[in-house]
Coordinates of C-alpha atoms and ligand atoms in Angstrom, one line a residue:
M1 CA -20.2 -20.6 12.8
P2 CA -18.6 -23.3 15.1
H3 CA -16.8 -21.6 17.9
T4 CA -13.7 -23.3 17.3
Q5 CA -13.8 -21.5 13.7
F6 CA -14.0 -18.4 15.4
V7 CA -11.3 -18.5 17.8
H8 CA -9.2 -19.7 15.0
A9 CA -10.0 -16.9 12.8
F10 CA -9.4 -14.3 15.6
R11 CA -6.2 -15.8 16.3
E12 CA -5.0 -15.6 12.4
A13 CA -6.5 -11.9 12.8
A14 CA -4.0 -10.8 15.9
P15 CA -1.1 -10.3 14.1
Y16 CA -2.6 -8.2 11.8
I17 CA -4.7 -6.1 14.7
H18 CA -1.4 -5.9 16.2
Y19 CA 0.4 -4.9 12.9
L20 CA -1.9 -2.4 11.5
R21 CA -2.2 -0.6 15.0
G22 CA -1.6 3.2 14.8
K23 CA -0.6 2.5 10.9
T24 CA -2.0 4.8 8.0
L25 CA -4.1 3.0 5.1
V26 CA -4.9 4.9 2.1
I27 CA -8.5 3.0 0.4
G28 CA -9.7 4.5 -3.0
I29 CA -12.6 3.5 -3.5
A30 CA -14.4 2.9 -6.7
S31 CA -17.4 4.8 -7.6
S32 CA -19.9 2.1 -8.2
L33 CA -19.6 1.2 -4.7
L34 CA -20.5 4.3 -3.6
Q35 CA -24.3 3.8 -3.2
G36 CA -27.3 1.7 -1.1
Q37 CA -25.9 -1.7 0.9
T38 CA -22.6 -1.6 -0.3
L39 CA -21.6 1.4 0.4
A40 CA -23.3 0.5 4.0
S41 CA -21.1 -2.5 4.4
I42 CA -17.6 -0.7 3.3
A43 CA -18.7 2.1 5.7
A44 CA -19.5 -0.6 8.6
D45 CA -16.2 -2.0 8.0
L46 CA -14.3 1.3 7.7
N47 CA -15.5 1.8 11.2
L48 CA -14.2 -1.7 12.3
L49 CA -10.8 -0.8 11.1
A50 CA -10.8 2.9 12.5
A51 CA -11.9 1.3 16.1
L52 CA -8.8 -0.7 16.0
G53 CA -6.7 2.4 15.9
I54 CA -5.6 2.4 12.0
K55 CA -5.5 5.9 10.8
L56 CA -8.0 6.2 7.3
V57 CA -7.5 8.0 4.7
L58 CA -10.3 7.3 1.9
V59 CA -10.3 8.5 -1.3
H60 CA -13.3 8.2 -3.1
G61 CA -14.2 8.0 -7.2
S62 CA -17.1 9.8 -9.1
D63 CA -17.0 8.3 -12.3
C64 CA -20.5 6.6 -12.6
Q65 CA -22.2 9.3 -10.6
I66 CA -20.8 12.1 -13.1
N67 CA -21.8 9.9 -15.7
E68 CA -25.4 9.6 -14.4
L69 CA -25.5 13.7 -14.5
C70 CA -24.2 13.6 -17.6
K71 CA -27.0 11.2 -19.0
Q72 CA -29.2 13.7 -17.6
A73 CA -28.1 17.0 -18.9
Q74 CA -27.7 15.0 -22.2
I75 CA -24.1 15.5 -22.3
S76 CA -22.1 12.4 -23.7
P77 CA -18.5 12.2 -21.6
H78 CA -15.6 12.0 -23.3
F79 CA -12.4 10.0 -22.4
H80 CA -8.9 10.1 -23.4
Q81 CA -6.6 7.3 -22.3
H82 CA -8.9 6.4 -19.4
R83 CA -8.8 10.0 -18.4
R84 CA -12.1 11.6 -18.4
V85 CA -12.1 15.2 -20.2
T86 CA -13.4 18.5 -18.2
D87 CA -14.9 21.2 -19.7
T88 CA -16.9 23.9 -18.1
A89 CA -20.1 22.1 -18.1
V90 CA -18.8 18.4 -17.1
L91 CA -16.8 20.5 -14.7
T92 CA -20.0 21.8 -12.7
L93 CA -21.8 18.4 -12.9
A94 CA -18.4 16.9 -11.4
Q95 CA -18.4 19.5 -8.4
Q96 CA -21.5 18.1 -7.9
A97 CA -21.2 14.5 -8.1
C98 CA -18.3 15.1 -5.2
G99 CA -20.7 16.9 -3.4
Q100 CA -23.3 14.0 -3.3
V101 CA -21.0 11.1 -2.9
Q102 CA -19.0 12.8 -0.4
F103 CA -21.9 13.4 1.9
A104 CA -23.8 9.9 1.5
F105 CA -20.0 8.5 2.0
Q106 CA -20.0 10.6 5.5
A107 CA -24.1 9.5 6.4
A108 CA -22.4 5.9 6.2
L109 CA -19.5 6.4 8.2
S110 CA -21.8 8.2 10.7
L111 CA -23.6 5.1 11.8
G112 CA -20.8 3.3 13.4
F113 CA -19.9 -0.7 12.7
A114 CA -22.9 -2.6 14.8
H115 CA -25.9 -1.2 14.0
S116 CA -25.8 0.0 17.3
P117 CA -25.2 3.7 16.5
Q118 CA -25.4 4.7 20.6
R119 CA -22.9 2.5 21.5
T120 CA -20.0 3.4 18.8
P121 CA -19.2 6.8 19.4
R122 CA -19.6 8.5 16.2
L123 CA -16.7 8.7 13.6
R124 CA -15.3 11.9 13.3
V125 CA -15.0 12.7 9.2
A126 CA -12.2 15.2 8.1
T127 CA -12.7 16.4 4.8
G128 CA -11.3 20.2 3.3
N129 CA -9.1 21.3 1.1
F130 CA -6.0 19.0 1.4
I131 CA -5.4 19.0 -2.2
V132 CA -3.4 21.7 -4.5
A133 CA -4.1 20.7 -8.2
K134 CA -2.9 21.3 -11.8
P135 CA -4.4 21.2 -14.7
L136 CA -3.0 18.2 -16.7
G137 CA -2.6 20.4 -19.9
V138 CA -2.9 18.8 -23.7
L139 CA -2.5 14.9 -24.3
D140 CA -1.6 14.0 -27.8
G141 CA -3.0 17.0 -29.0
V142 CA -6.3 16.5 -26.8
D143 CA -6.9 19.5 -24.9
M144 CA -8.2 18.1 -21.4
D145 CA -9.8 21.2 -19.9
Y146 CA -10.2 21.1 -15.9
T147 CA -8.9 17.6 -16.1
G148 CA -6.1 18.0 -13.2
Q149 CA -3.5 16.3 -11.5
V150 CA -2.1 16.4 -7.8
R151 CA 0.3 18.8 -7.2
K152 CA 1.0 18.5 -3.3
L153 CA -1.2 17.5 -0.4
D154 CA -1.3 19.3 2.4
C155 CA 0.1 16.2 4.6
A156 CA 0.2 18.2 7.6
A157 CA -3.2 19.5 8.0
M158 CA -4.1 15.5 7.3
A159 CA -1.9 14.4 10.0
D160 CA -3.4 16.9 12.1
Y161 CA -6.6 15.4 11.5
L162 CA -5.6 11.2 11.7
A163 CA -3.5 12.4 15.0
Q164 CA -6.6 13.3 16.5
N165 CA -8.6 10.0 15.6
A166 CA -10.6 11.3 12.4
I167 CA -10.7 9.6 9.5
V168 CA -9.7 12.1 6.2
L169 CA -12.1 11.8 3.2
L170 CA -10.8 12.8 0.2
S171 CA -13.3 13.4 -3.3
P172 CA -11.1 13.7 -6.6
M173 CA -11.2 17.2 -6.4
G174 CA -8.8 20.0 -6.2
V175 CA -7.9 23.7 -6.4
S176 CA -5.1 24.7 -8.2
M177 CA -2.9 27.8 -6.9
S178 CA -4.9 30.4 -8.4
G179 CA -8.1 29.2 -7.3
Q180 CA -9.4 27.0 -10.3
A181 CA -11.2 23.6 -9.3
Y182 CA -9.6 20.6 -11.1
H183 CA -11.6 17.3 -11.4
L184 CA -8.7 14.5 -10.5
A185 CA -8.5 10.9 -11.0
M186 CA -9.3 8.9 -8.0
A187 CA -6.6 6.3 -8.1
E188 CA -3.8 9.2 -8.7
V189 CA -5.1 11.1 -5.7
A190 CA -5.1 7.8 -3.5
A191 CA -1.5 6.9 -4.7
A192 CA -0.1 11.1 -3.9
A193 CA -1.8 10.2 -0.6
A194 CA -0.2 7.4 0.3
I195 CA 3.3 8.2 -1.2
Q196 CA 3.0 11.5 0.6
L197 CA 2.2 10.6 3.9
Q198 CA 4.2 7.6 3.3
A199 CA 1.4 5.2 4.5
E200 CA 1.7 1.7 5.4
K201 CA -0.6 0.2 2.6
L202 CA -2.5 1.8 -0.3
I203 CA -5.9 -0.3 -0.8
F204 CA -8.2 0.0 -3.9
L205 CA -11.4 -1.4 -3.3
T206 CA -12.9 -2.3 -6.6
E207 CA -15.4 -3.3 -8.8
W208 CA -13.4 -6.7 -9.9
D209 CA -11.5 -9.1 -7.8
G210 CA -8.7 -8.0 -8.1
I211 CA -6.0 -7.3 -11.0
F212 CA -6.1 -10.1 -13.5
H213 CA -3.4 -12.0 -15.6
Q214 CA -3.4 -11.4 -19.1
N215 CA -4.9 -14.2 -19.4
N216 CA -7.8 -13.3 -17.1
E217 CA -6.6 -15.0 -14.1
L218 CA -7.0 -13.6 -10.9
A219 CA -3.2 -12.9 -9.7
H220 CA -3.5 -13.5 -5.9
E221 CA 0.3 -11.9 -5.9
L222 CA 2.3 -10.1 -7.8
T223 CA 5.7 -8.0 -7.6
A224 CA 5.6 -4.7 -8.8
A225 CA 7.7 -5.6 -11.9
Q226 CA 4.9 -8.0 -13.0
A227 CA 2.4 -5.4 -12.2
H228 CA 4.7 -3.4 -14.3
E229 CA 4.3 -5.7 -16.9
L230 CA 0.9 -5.7 -17.0
L231 CA 0.8 -2.0 -17.8
A232 CA 2.3 -2.8 -21.5
E233 CA -1.6 -3.4 -22.4
T234 CA -4.1 -0.9 -21.4
T235 CA -7.1 -2.1 -19.9
P236 CA -9.6 -0.5 -17.7
Q237 CA -7.4 -2.0 -14.8
S238 CA -4.5 0.3 -16.0
P239 CA -5.3 3.5 -13.9
I240 CA -5.1 1.1 -10.8
L241 CA -1.7 -1.0 -11.8
H242 CA -0.6 2.6 -12.7
A243 CA -1.0 4.0 -9.2
A244 CA 0.1 0.8 -7.7
V245 CA 3.5 1.0 -9.4
E246 CA 3.9 4.4 -8.8
A247 CA 2.9 3.9 -5.0
L248 CA 5.6 0.9 -4.5
Q249 CA 8.1 2.9 -6.5
H250 CA 8.0 5.5 -4.0
N251 CA 8.1 3.4 -0.4
V252 CA 4.9 2.1 0.0
S253 CA 5.5 -1.2 1.3
R254 CA 2.2 -3.2 0.0
V255 CA -0.8 -2.4 -2.7
Q256 CA -4.1 -4.5 -2.4
V257 CA -6.8 -4.6 -5.0
L258 CA -9.7 -6.2 -4.1
S259 CA -13.6 -6.3 -4.5
G260 CA -15.4 -3.7 -2.7
S261 CA -18.8 -5.6 -3.2
L262 CA -17.6 -8.8 -1.4
N263 CA -19.1 -8.4 2.8
G264 CA -16.4 -8.4 4.5
G265 CA -13.5 -8.9 1.6
L266 CA -11.7 -5.7 3.1
L267 CA -11.5 -7.8 6.9
R268 CA -10.6 -11.0 4.9
E269 CA -8.0 -9.0 3.0
L270 CA -6.1 -7.2 5.8
F271 CA -6.7 -10.1 8.7
T272 CA -6.3 -13.6 7.0
R273 CA -3.3 -14.8 5.7
E274 CA -4.7 -16.1 2.1
G275 CA -6.1 -12.2 1.7
V276 CA -9.2 -12.4 -0.8
G277 CA -7.7 -9.9 -3.7
T278 CA -4.3 -9.1 -5.2
S279 CA -1.6 -8.6 -2.6
I280 CA 1.3 -6.1 -4.6
A281 CA 4.7 -5.7 -3.1
P282 CA 7.8 -4.5 -4.0
T283 CA 10.1 -7.7 -4.3
P284 CA 9.0 -11.2 -4.3
F285 CA 6.7 -12.0 -1.4
M286 CA 8.8 -15.4 -0.7
T287 CA 12.1 -15.7 0.3
V288 CA 14.4 -18.8 2.3
R289 CA 16.5 -17.0 4.7
A290 CA 18.4 -18.2 8.0
A291 CA 16.6 -18.5 11.0
Q292 CA 16.8 -16.3 13.9
E293 CA 15.9 -16.6 17.5
F294 CA 12.7 -14.7 17.1
D295 CA 11.8 -17.8 14.9
I296 CA 12.0 -20.5 17.4
A297 CA 8.4 -20.1 18.5
D298 CA 7.2 -20.9 14.4
I299 CA 9.4 -23.7 14.3
I300 CA 8.1 -25.4 17.3
A301 CA 4.5 -24.7 15.8
L302 CA 5.5 -26.1 12.4
I303 CA 7.1 -29.3 13.6
R304 CA 5.3 -30.6 16.5
P305 CA 2.7 -31.7 15.0
L306 CA 5.0 -33.8 12.7
E307 CA 7.1 -34.8 15.9
E308 CA 3.6 -36.4 17.8
R309 CA 2.7 -38.4 14.8
G310 CA 6.4 -40.0 14.9
V311 CA 7.6 -38.5 11.4
L312 CA 10.1 -36.2 12.8
V313 CA 11.6 -36.5 15.7
R314 CA 11.7 -34.8 19.0
R315 CA 13.8 -32.1 19.5
S316 CA 13.5 -30.1 22.3
R317 CA 13.2 -26.2 23.1
E318 CA 16.2 -25.9 24.4
Y319 CA 18.0 -28.1 21.1
L320 CA 16.2 -25.4 18.8
E321 CA 17.3 -22.4 21.3
N322 CA 21.0 -23.8 20.9
H323 CA 20.7 -25.2 17.2
I324 CA 18.7 -22.0 15.6
H325 CA 21.3 -21.0 13.7
E326 CA 21.3 -24.6 11.5
F327 CA 17.9 -23.9 10.5
H328 CA 16.4 -21.9 7.6
V329 CA 13.1 -20.9 7.3
L330 CA 10.7 -20.1 4.0
E331 CA 9.1 -16.7 4.9
N332 CA 5.8 -15.8 2.8
D333 CA 4.8 -12.3 3.5
R334 CA 6.2 -12.2 7.1
Q335 CA 4.5 -15.7 7.2
I336 CA 6.7 -18.6 8.1
Y337 CA 5.4 -21.7 6.0
G338 CA 8.2 -24.1 6.5
C339 CA 11.7 -24.8 7.8
V340 CA 14.5 -26.6 7.4
M341 CA 17.7 -27.8 9.4
L342 CA 20.9 -28.3 7.5
K343 CA 23.6 -30.7 9.9
Q344 CA 27.3 -30.6 9.7
F345 CA 29.5 -32.9 11.7
A346 CA 32.8 -32.6 13.2
D347 CA 33.8 -35.5 12.3
N348 CA 33.6 -35.4 8.4
A349 CA 34.0 -32.0 6.8
D350 CA 33.0 -33.4 3.2
V351 CA 29.3 -34.4 4.5
A352 CA 26.5 -32.5 5.3
E353 CA 22.7 -33.8 6.7
L354 CA 19.5 -31.9 5.7
A355 CA 16.8 -32.5 8.7
C356 CA 13.5 -31.6 10.1
L357 CA 12.1 -30.2 6.5
V358 CA 8.4 -29.1 6.9
V359 CA 5.9 -27.2 5.1
S360 CA 2.6 -25.6 6.6
P361 CA -0.2 -28.0 5.9
N362 CA -1.9 -24.9 4.8
A363 CA 0.4 -24.0 2.3
R364 CA 1.1 -27.8 0.5
D365 CA 1.3 -28.0 -3.0
G366 CA 3.1 -24.7 -3.8
G367 CA 6.1 -26.6 -4.7
Y368 CA 7.6 -24.9 -1.1
G369 CA 9.5 -28.2 0.1
D370 CA 11.6 -28.3 -3.0
L371 CA 11.9 -24.4 -2.4
L372 CA 13.6 -25.6 0.8
L373 CA 15.6 -28.0 -0.5
Q374 CA 17.3 -26.4 -3.5
H375 CA 18.5 -23.3 -0.9
I376 CA 20.0 -26.3 1.3
I377 CA 21.6 -27.9 -2.2
S378 CA 23.0 -24.2 -2.9
Q379 CA 24.0 -23.8 1.2
T380 CA 25.7 -27.1 1.2
K381 CA 27.9 -26.5 -2.2
I382 CA 28.7 -23.0 -0.5
L383 CA 30.2 -24.8 2.1
G384 CA 32.3 -26.9 0.0
K385 CA 30.9 -30.1 1.0
R386 CA 30.5 -33.3 -1.1
R387 CA 27.4 -35.1 -0.3
L388 CA 24.0 -34.3 1.5
F389 CA 22.6 -37.2 3.7
A390 CA 18.8 -37.1 4.3
L391 CA 17.1 -39.5 7.0
T392 CA 13.7 -40.2 6.9
T393 CA 10.7 -42.7 8.1
H394 CA 7.9 -41.7 6.1
T395 CA 9.2 -39.5 3.0
S396 CA 11.6 -42.0 0.9
D397 CA 9.5 -41.3 -2.2
W398 CA 10.2 -37.8 -1.9
F399 CA 13.8 -37.8 -1.6
A400 CA 14.1 -40.2 -4.2
E401 CA 12.0 -38.5 -7.0
R402 CA 14.2 -35.3 -6.2
G403 CA 17.9 -37.3 -7.1
F404 CA 18.5 -38.7 -3.7
Q405 CA 20.3 -42.5 -3.6
A406 CA 19.7 -44.8 -1.3
A407 CA 22.5 -45.4 1.2
C408 CA 23.6 -47.6 4.1
V409 CA 23.8 -46.7 7.7
D410 CA 27.7 -47.2 7.5
D411 CA 28.0 -44.5 4.9
L412 CA 27.0 -41.6 7.6
P413 CA 29.9 -40.5 9.3
P414 CA 30.8 -42.1 12.6
E415 CA 28.9 -39.7 15.1
R416 CA 25.9 -40.0 13.2
A417 CA 26.1 -43.7 12.9
L418 CA 26.3 -43.3 16.5
E419 CA 23.0 -41.8 16.9
Y420 CA 21.2 -43.6 14.8
A421 CA 21.7 -46.9 16.3
E422 CA 20.3 -44.8 19.7
S423 CA 17.2 -43.5 18.2
G424 CA 15.7 -47.0 17.0
R425 CA 13.9 -45.1 14.7
Q426 CA 15.5 -47.4 11.7
S427 CA 15.1 -44.1 9.5
R428 CA 15.9 -44.9 5.7
V429 CA 19.5 -43.2 4.6
F430 CA 19.2 -41.4 1.4
V431 CA 22.2 -39.3 0.0
M432 CA 23.0 -36.8 -2.8
D433 CA 26.1 -36.8 -4.8
L434 CA 27.3 -33.3 -5.1
S435 CA 30.8 -33.3 -5.7
N436 CA 30.3 -32.3 -9.5
Ligands
LIG1 N1 -3.5 -10.2 5.5 C1 -2.0 -10.1 4.8 C2 -1.9 -8.3 4.6 O1 -2.9 -7.6 4.4 C3 -2.3 -10.8 4.0 C4 -3.0 -10.9 2.4 C5 -2.3 -11.5 1.4 N2 -3.5 -10.9 0.1 C6 -3.3 -11.9 -0.8 N3 -4.2 -10.7 -1.6 N4 -2.5 -12.4 -1.3 O2 -1.0 -8.2 4.3

C-alpha cells in the first residue's frame, strides 16, 4: 500500500478511535462465522478493538452447531417464527454446542491481534452466569419448551469485568430463577445487553453484507422507522432487524449490521466514514443546521481547496470566526459534508445572498448541494426576504438549472455592488425571486 494511503486511512480513523475509547460495544456474531479462518480473523480484530480501549460484550450464535449436532443425532430441528423449538434432547445438544463454541472463541481471542502472542498481553475473557432467563412459553399453539427469553442481565457483574479491561463473552443460554436452563436467540441477548448496559452501539456480524431493502439492494443507512417497515415482511433477517429496532427504541444510538466473513470488515465499518454494511440510527443521518464555532476547522478544510483553484473567493480564518453565524453546514452521521453561507445586507433588507456553497468531493452526486440550497431558500423566506442572489464564476449552469435568473451588478445592494467592483472577479450575478 502506498504510504499516502496508509496515512490517509489512519487520519480518517483517528476521530472514530477517539470517540470509541472507553465506550461499550455489544457485538452479536452469527454462528456460521465461528470457525476456522473467519473466527481467527474476527478474534484478531476484536483484540485490536480491545487494545484501543473499547469495552466489548460479545454474544455468539449457536444455530449451525446445534443443527450439526441434531444431524448427527438424527433429530430434525424444528423452528417456529424463526425460533428454534428446544425439547429436552435439543436442549442437551444446545448446551454442548454453546460449550464448544464458547471454548473455540476463547481460544481464538487468546491469540492476540498481531500473530505474535508474546507481544500482545493475553486478553481476559469473562464468561459466567450473567443471564437470567424465562420460558418463551406457548406461541400460536406451539409449545416452545426450553426456548427462552431474557428476563434480566447481571449488568453490575458485567460492568465489573469491563472495568478490569476484560471482554465479556455471552452464550445464548440462560438459567431461570428456578435453575432451569433455556436456549435463547443470539440477537435478542445482544439487544438486551446493549439496552441494559446502555451501550454506545450494537453491532451484528452476519453472513449477509448488511440489511437488504425489499428490492434486494443493500441498505447503506436506515432510520429506525425504515428498519421497522422492513419488518412487515418476515425474512431470515427479521430477528436481527427486530433486535435493532428494539435497541434503537431504548436509547442505543447506533446499530450496525455487516458481513463477518469480510476480512477486516469490522474495522472498515467502525473506522471509515463510509463503512461497509448497514448503519441504523434513530433519526435521519443527514441534517442541515446552523454552523457553530467548532465547525470552523471543517469549513476551512472544505473551502480551502476551492479557494486555491480560484473557484471561491478567499475567506480568512478571522473572517470565518466573525461570520460563522452566517454559515450553515450539512452534517451526515457527525461528519460535515458541506457548507453554505447566507449573507444579509444593512442597506437592503429585502434581499439576501447565498455564498460559499461547497460539498465535500467524497460526497458529490448525493444531491447534497440541492439540500443546502433548499435550506437556504427556506431560511431566506423565513427572514422575509424577497430575493436571493448568488454570484458565481464557475457554476452558472448549476444555478440556472435550479431556477435562478441572470441579473446584473446594478441589481445588487449598493454595498455589495461596491465589493463586486473591488474584487475584480467578474462573477456572474444570479437572482431568485421569492416574493410569491
Ligand atoms: N465509521 C462510522 C461509524 O461507525 C460510519 C459508518 C458508516 N457505515 C454505514 N454502513 N453507513 O459510525
